[in-house]
Short mmCIF file of C-alpha atoms in Angstrom, two decimals:
data_model
loop_
_atom_site.label_atom_id
_atom_site.label_comp_id
_atom_site.label_asym_id
_atom_site.label_seq_id
_atom_site.Cartn_x
_atom_site.Cartn_y
_atom_site.Cartn_z
CA MET R 1 -71.65 216.84 -105.91
CA GLU R 2 -74.54 214.98 -104.30
CA GLN R 3 -73.40 211.67 -102.92
CA GLN R 4 -75.95 208.98 -103.58
CA ASN R 5 -75.52 207.29 -100.23
CA LYS R 6 -78.46 205.53 -98.72
CA SER R 7 -79.96 205.40 -95.24
CA THR R 8 -82.14 202.54 -94.05
CA MET R 9 -84.31 202.09 -91.03
CA VAL R 10 -86.31 199.26 -89.53
CA VAL R 11 -89.40 200.67 -87.85
CA PHE R 12 -90.44 197.91 -85.47
CA SER R 13 -92.16 200.05 -82.85
CA GLY R 14 -95.70 201.35 -83.13
CA ASP R 15 -95.27 203.94 -80.38
CA LEU R 16 -96.06 207.52 -81.30
CA ASP R 17 -92.83 208.95 -79.93
CA LYS R 18 -90.63 206.36 -81.62
CA ALA R 19 -92.55 206.73 -84.88
CA MET R 20 -91.99 210.49 -84.75
CA ALA R 21 -88.27 210.02 -84.14
CA SER R 22 -88.14 207.63 -87.13
CA PHE R 23 -89.88 210.04 -89.47
CA ILE R 24 -87.86 213.05 -88.29
CA ILE R 25 -84.65 211.17 -89.07
CA ALA R 26 -86.06 209.89 -92.37
CA THR R 27 -87.23 213.31 -93.61
CA GLY R 28 -84.02 214.90 -92.36
CA ALA R 29 -81.90 212.34 -94.20
CA ALA R 30 -83.97 212.85 -97.36
CA ALA R 31 -83.47 216.61 -97.04
CA MET R 32 -79.72 215.95 -96.88
CA GLY R 33 -79.93 214.23 -100.24
CA LYS R 34 -79.93 210.64 -99.05
CA GLN R 35 -82.04 207.87 -100.50
CA VAL R 36 -84.03 206.65 -97.53
CA THR R 37 -85.72 203.29 -97.06
CA MET R 38 -88.01 202.69 -94.09
CA PHE R 39 -88.90 199.07 -93.51
CA PHE R 40 -92.04 198.68 -91.36
CA THR R 41 -92.44 195.48 -89.45
CA PHE R 42 -94.64 194.17 -86.60
CA TRP R 43 -96.06 197.06 -84.52
CA GLY R 44 -94.56 199.56 -86.92
CA LEU R 45 -97.22 198.57 -89.47
CA ASN R 46 -99.85 200.29 -87.32
CA ILE R 47 -98.33 203.63 -88.27
CA LEU R 48 -99.23 202.93 -91.89
CA ARG R 49 -102.82 201.84 -91.31
CA LYS R 50 -105.60 203.93 -92.80
CA GLU R 51 -107.61 205.73 -90.14
CA GLU R 52 -110.95 204.60 -91.47
CA TYR R 53 -112.28 201.07 -91.18
CA VAL R 54 -111.73 199.05 -94.36
CA LYS R 55 -113.99 196.07 -94.90
CA VAL R 56 -112.00 193.00 -95.89
CA GLU R 57 -112.65 189.28 -95.61
CA LYS R 58 -110.74 187.94 -92.62
CA SER R 59 -110.67 185.05 -90.20
CA PHE R 60 -112.09 185.58 -86.72
CA MET R 61 -108.64 185.79 -85.14
CA ASP R 62 -107.43 188.33 -87.70
CA LYS R 63 -110.53 190.44 -87.09
CA MET R 64 -109.92 190.44 -83.34
CA PHE R 65 -106.27 191.35 -83.85
CA ALA R 66 -107.17 194.18 -86.21
CA LYS R 67 -109.67 195.55 -83.70
CA MET R 68 -107.14 195.66 -80.89
CA LEU R 69 -104.41 197.37 -82.90
CA PRO R 70 -104.35 201.14 -83.38
CA ARG R 71 -105.47 202.42 -86.80
CA GLY R 72 -103.00 205.01 -88.05
CA PRO R 73 -100.85 207.83 -86.62
CA GLU R 74 -103.64 209.50 -84.62
CA LYS R 75 -104.34 206.39 -82.57
CA LEU R 76 -100.84 205.46 -81.41
CA GLY R 77 -99.80 205.54 -77.76
CA ILE R 78 -96.48 206.75 -76.39
CA SER R 79 -93.74 204.43 -75.13
CA LYS R 80 -93.66 205.83 -71.60
CA MET R 81 -96.38 207.32 -69.39
CA ASN R 82 -99.12 206.51 -71.90
CA MET R 83 -101.67 205.98 -69.10
CA GLY R 84 -104.29 204.40 -71.31
CA GLY R 85 -103.91 207.00 -74.02
CA LEU R 86 -104.00 210.03 -71.73
CA GLY R 87 -100.25 210.50 -72.05
CA ALA R 88 -100.44 210.45 -75.84
CA LYS R 89 -103.26 213.04 -75.77
CA PHE R 90 -101.23 215.24 -73.46
CA MET R 91 -98.14 214.96 -75.62
CA LYS R 92 -100.06 215.78 -78.81
CA SER R 93 -101.65 218.87 -77.27
CA THR R 94 -98.28 220.04 -75.95
CA MET R 95 -96.69 219.54 -79.35
CA LYS R 96 -99.51 221.45 -81.02
CA LYS R 97 -99.00 224.39 -78.67
CA LYS R 98 -95.30 224.40 -79.41
CA ASN R 99 -95.87 224.18 -83.15
CA ILE R 100 -94.18 220.80 -83.58
CA VAL R 101 -95.04 219.04 -86.81
CA THR R 102 -97.46 216.09 -86.35
CA LEU R 103 -96.71 212.47 -87.24
CA LYS R 104 -99.32 212.60 -89.99
CA GLU R 105 -97.63 215.62 -91.55
CA LEU R 106 -94.23 213.92 -91.21
CA ILE R 107 -95.52 210.86 -93.10
CA GLU R 108 -96.87 213.06 -95.90
CA MET R 109 -93.58 214.92 -96.00
CA ALA R 110 -91.62 211.66 -96.20
CA GLN R 111 -93.72 210.56 -99.16
CA ASP R 112 -93.26 213.95 -100.78
CA LEU R 113 -89.47 213.60 -100.36
CA ASP R 114 -89.57 210.15 -102.03
CA VAL R 115 -88.71 208.20 -98.92
CA LYS R 116 -89.21 204.55 -99.82
CA MET R 117 -91.65 203.01 -97.37
CA VAL R 118 -91.77 199.24 -97.33
CA ALA R 119 -94.30 197.12 -95.47
CA CYS R 120 -93.05 193.73 -94.30
CA THR R 121 -95.38 191.17 -95.86
CA MET R 122 -94.60 188.51 -93.26
CA SER R 123 -95.67 190.83 -90.43
CA MET R 124 -98.78 191.70 -92.41
CA ASP R 125 -99.64 187.99 -92.50
CA VAL R 126 -99.01 187.57 -88.78
CA MET R 127 -101.16 190.54 -87.84
CA GLY R 128 -103.78 189.88 -90.47
CA ILE R 129 -103.30 193.27 -92.10
CA THR R 130 -104.08 193.54 -95.82
CA LYS R 131 -102.81 196.02 -98.43
CA GLU R 132 -106.27 197.62 -98.57
CA GLU R 133 -105.92 198.66 -94.92
CA LEU R 134 -102.59 200.43 -95.42
CA ILE R 135 -101.99 203.88 -96.91
CA ASP R 136 -101.15 204.23 -100.61
CA GLY R 137 -97.68 204.53 -102.06
CA LEU R 138 -96.04 201.67 -100.16
CA ASP R 139 -93.76 198.90 -101.39
CA TYR R 140 -94.29 195.35 -100.17
CA ALA R 141 -91.30 193.15 -99.51
CA GLY R 142 -89.35 190.93 -97.15
CA VAL R 143 -86.00 190.64 -95.45
CA ALA R 144 -83.89 190.24 -98.60
CA SER R 145 -85.09 193.51 -100.05
CA TYR R 146 -84.35 195.28 -96.78
CA LEU R 147 -80.88 193.72 -96.49
CA ALA R 148 -80.02 194.67 -100.06
CA ASP R 149 -80.80 198.32 -99.27
CA ALA R 150 -79.03 198.13 -95.89
CA ASP R 151 -75.91 196.76 -97.60
CA GLU R 152 -75.62 199.97 -99.61
CA SER R 153 -76.32 202.26 -96.65
CA LYS R 154 -74.05 204.25 -94.42
CA ILE R 155 -76.73 204.66 -91.79
CA ASN R 156 -78.91 201.81 -90.58
CA LEU R 157 -81.23 202.07 -87.59
CA PHE R 158 -83.62 199.79 -85.74
CA ILE R 159 -86.37 201.70 -83.97
CA MET P 1 -75.77 240.34 -98.75
CA ASN P 2 -77.51 239.88 -102.09
CA SER P 3 -79.82 236.93 -101.67
CA THR P 4 -81.63 235.35 -104.59
CA GLN P 5 -84.47 234.17 -102.40
CA VAL P 6 -85.59 234.53 -98.77
CA LEU P 7 -87.04 231.55 -96.91
CA ASP P 8 -88.94 232.14 -93.69
CA THR P 9 -88.97 229.16 -91.29
CA LYS P 10 -89.69 231.18 -88.14
CA GLY P 11 -91.72 229.22 -85.58
CA LEU P 12 -90.98 225.88 -87.23
CA SER P 13 -89.17 223.13 -85.38
CA CYS P 14 -86.91 220.28 -86.43
CA PRO P 15 -86.89 218.88 -89.14
CA MET P 16 -88.88 221.56 -90.97
CA PRO P 17 -86.12 224.19 -91.40
CA ILE P 18 -83.83 221.80 -93.29
CA VAL P 19 -86.68 220.19 -95.24
CA LYS P 20 -87.89 223.62 -96.40
CA THR P 21 -84.32 224.72 -97.10
CA LYS P 22 -83.78 221.66 -99.27
CA LYS P 23 -86.96 222.30 -101.22
CA ALA P 24 -86.13 225.96 -101.74
CA MET P 25 -82.56 225.12 -102.76
CA ASP P 26 -83.84 222.67 -105.39
CA THR P 27 -85.49 225.56 -107.23
CA LEU P 28 -82.29 227.66 -107.36
CA ASN P 29 -79.28 227.59 -109.65
CA SER P 30 -75.67 226.96 -108.73
CA GLY P 31 -74.13 230.14 -107.27
CA ASP P 32 -77.49 231.53 -106.11
CA ILE P 33 -77.74 232.62 -102.49
CA LEU P 34 -80.60 231.51 -100.26
CA GLU P 35 -81.34 233.56 -97.15
CA ILE P 36 -83.04 231.63 -94.37
CA LEU P 37 -84.79 232.97 -91.28
CA ALA P 38 -85.25 230.58 -88.37
CA THR P 39 -86.12 230.57 -84.68
CA ASP P 40 -85.30 226.91 -83.96
CA LYS P 41 -82.32 226.91 -81.59
CA GLY P 42 -80.86 223.86 -83.31
CA ALA P 43 -80.85 225.60 -86.69
CA VAL P 44 -77.32 227.02 -86.32
CA ASN P 45 -75.73 223.60 -86.07
CA ASP P 46 -78.29 221.94 -88.33
CA LEU P 47 -77.95 224.26 -91.29
CA ALA P 48 -74.16 224.17 -91.00
CA ALA P 49 -74.27 220.36 -91.11
CA TRP P 50 -76.85 220.36 -93.88
CA SER P 51 -74.76 222.70 -96.05
CA LYS P 52 -71.64 220.66 -95.50
CA SER P 53 -73.14 217.30 -96.39
CA SER P 54 -75.25 218.62 -99.27
CA GLY P 55 -72.33 220.36 -100.96
CA HIS P 56 -73.44 223.96 -100.40
CA GLU P 57 -71.56 226.80 -98.75
CA LEU P 58 -72.78 228.48 -95.58
CA LEU P 59 -71.51 232.00 -96.21
CA ASP P 60 -72.59 233.67 -92.99
CA HIS P 61 -75.07 233.60 -90.17
CA LYS P 62 -76.11 235.96 -87.40
CA GLU P 63 -78.73 236.40 -84.73
CA GLU P 64 -81.05 239.41 -84.61
CA ASP P 65 -83.71 239.73 -81.90
CA GLY P 66 -83.98 235.98 -81.44
CA VAL P 67 -84.15 235.29 -85.18
CA PHE P 68 -81.29 233.46 -86.84
CA LYS P 69 -80.35 234.49 -90.36
CA PHE P 70 -78.35 232.32 -92.70
CA TRP P 71 -76.93 232.83 -96.16
CA ILE P 72 -76.20 229.66 -98.08
CA LYS P 73 -74.67 229.61 -101.54
CA LYS P 74 -75.78 226.77 -103.75
CA GLY P 75 -72.93 224.46 -104.75
#
């Protein structure tokens, strides 16, 4: 009865609104019985960062980079009208009032629904992000692993 | 209609109604009927699509005082 078709998604953006759209589609697809793979690359990795500071040995450049990038779902800006974070604050308070599920809850739900979340190791190198700084339960891989999953998918998105 | 279980998703927005429906449906047996209450305006189309692609049967749905009610039979 249940078709084992897959859905894959490249999450390139680290914007709050785009991240929410990604996770809504991912959890929705999982609820429809699909095997979902989300491949996080470049700015998308920021969504998976732990909120707290994790002490790891890094080069000066990597430290600077890490400092400038948002740590986790609560710190992301929105893709339009962010106004230095004010727009994101406004959007979050509006969503709370309207009882819209938060990005953090969506991520937990995705993990609960066995959505496969893969962090791109090349992007991690570029941005100087280590495994210790990312949330638990992730896979670590590169383009071949993503393409293999995409090959078997009926839906493939780049966000 | 004789429902096996009632699921209340009132006040929840997309994608929660279908995620909760999926979870509730997982606990039921084939032939059981799940009754779902929702206020999300997209739920009518969403639950119809969800039932279709998940292999379940949407038996009926109606609106009562702004609350949508659905009866889905597990496939």
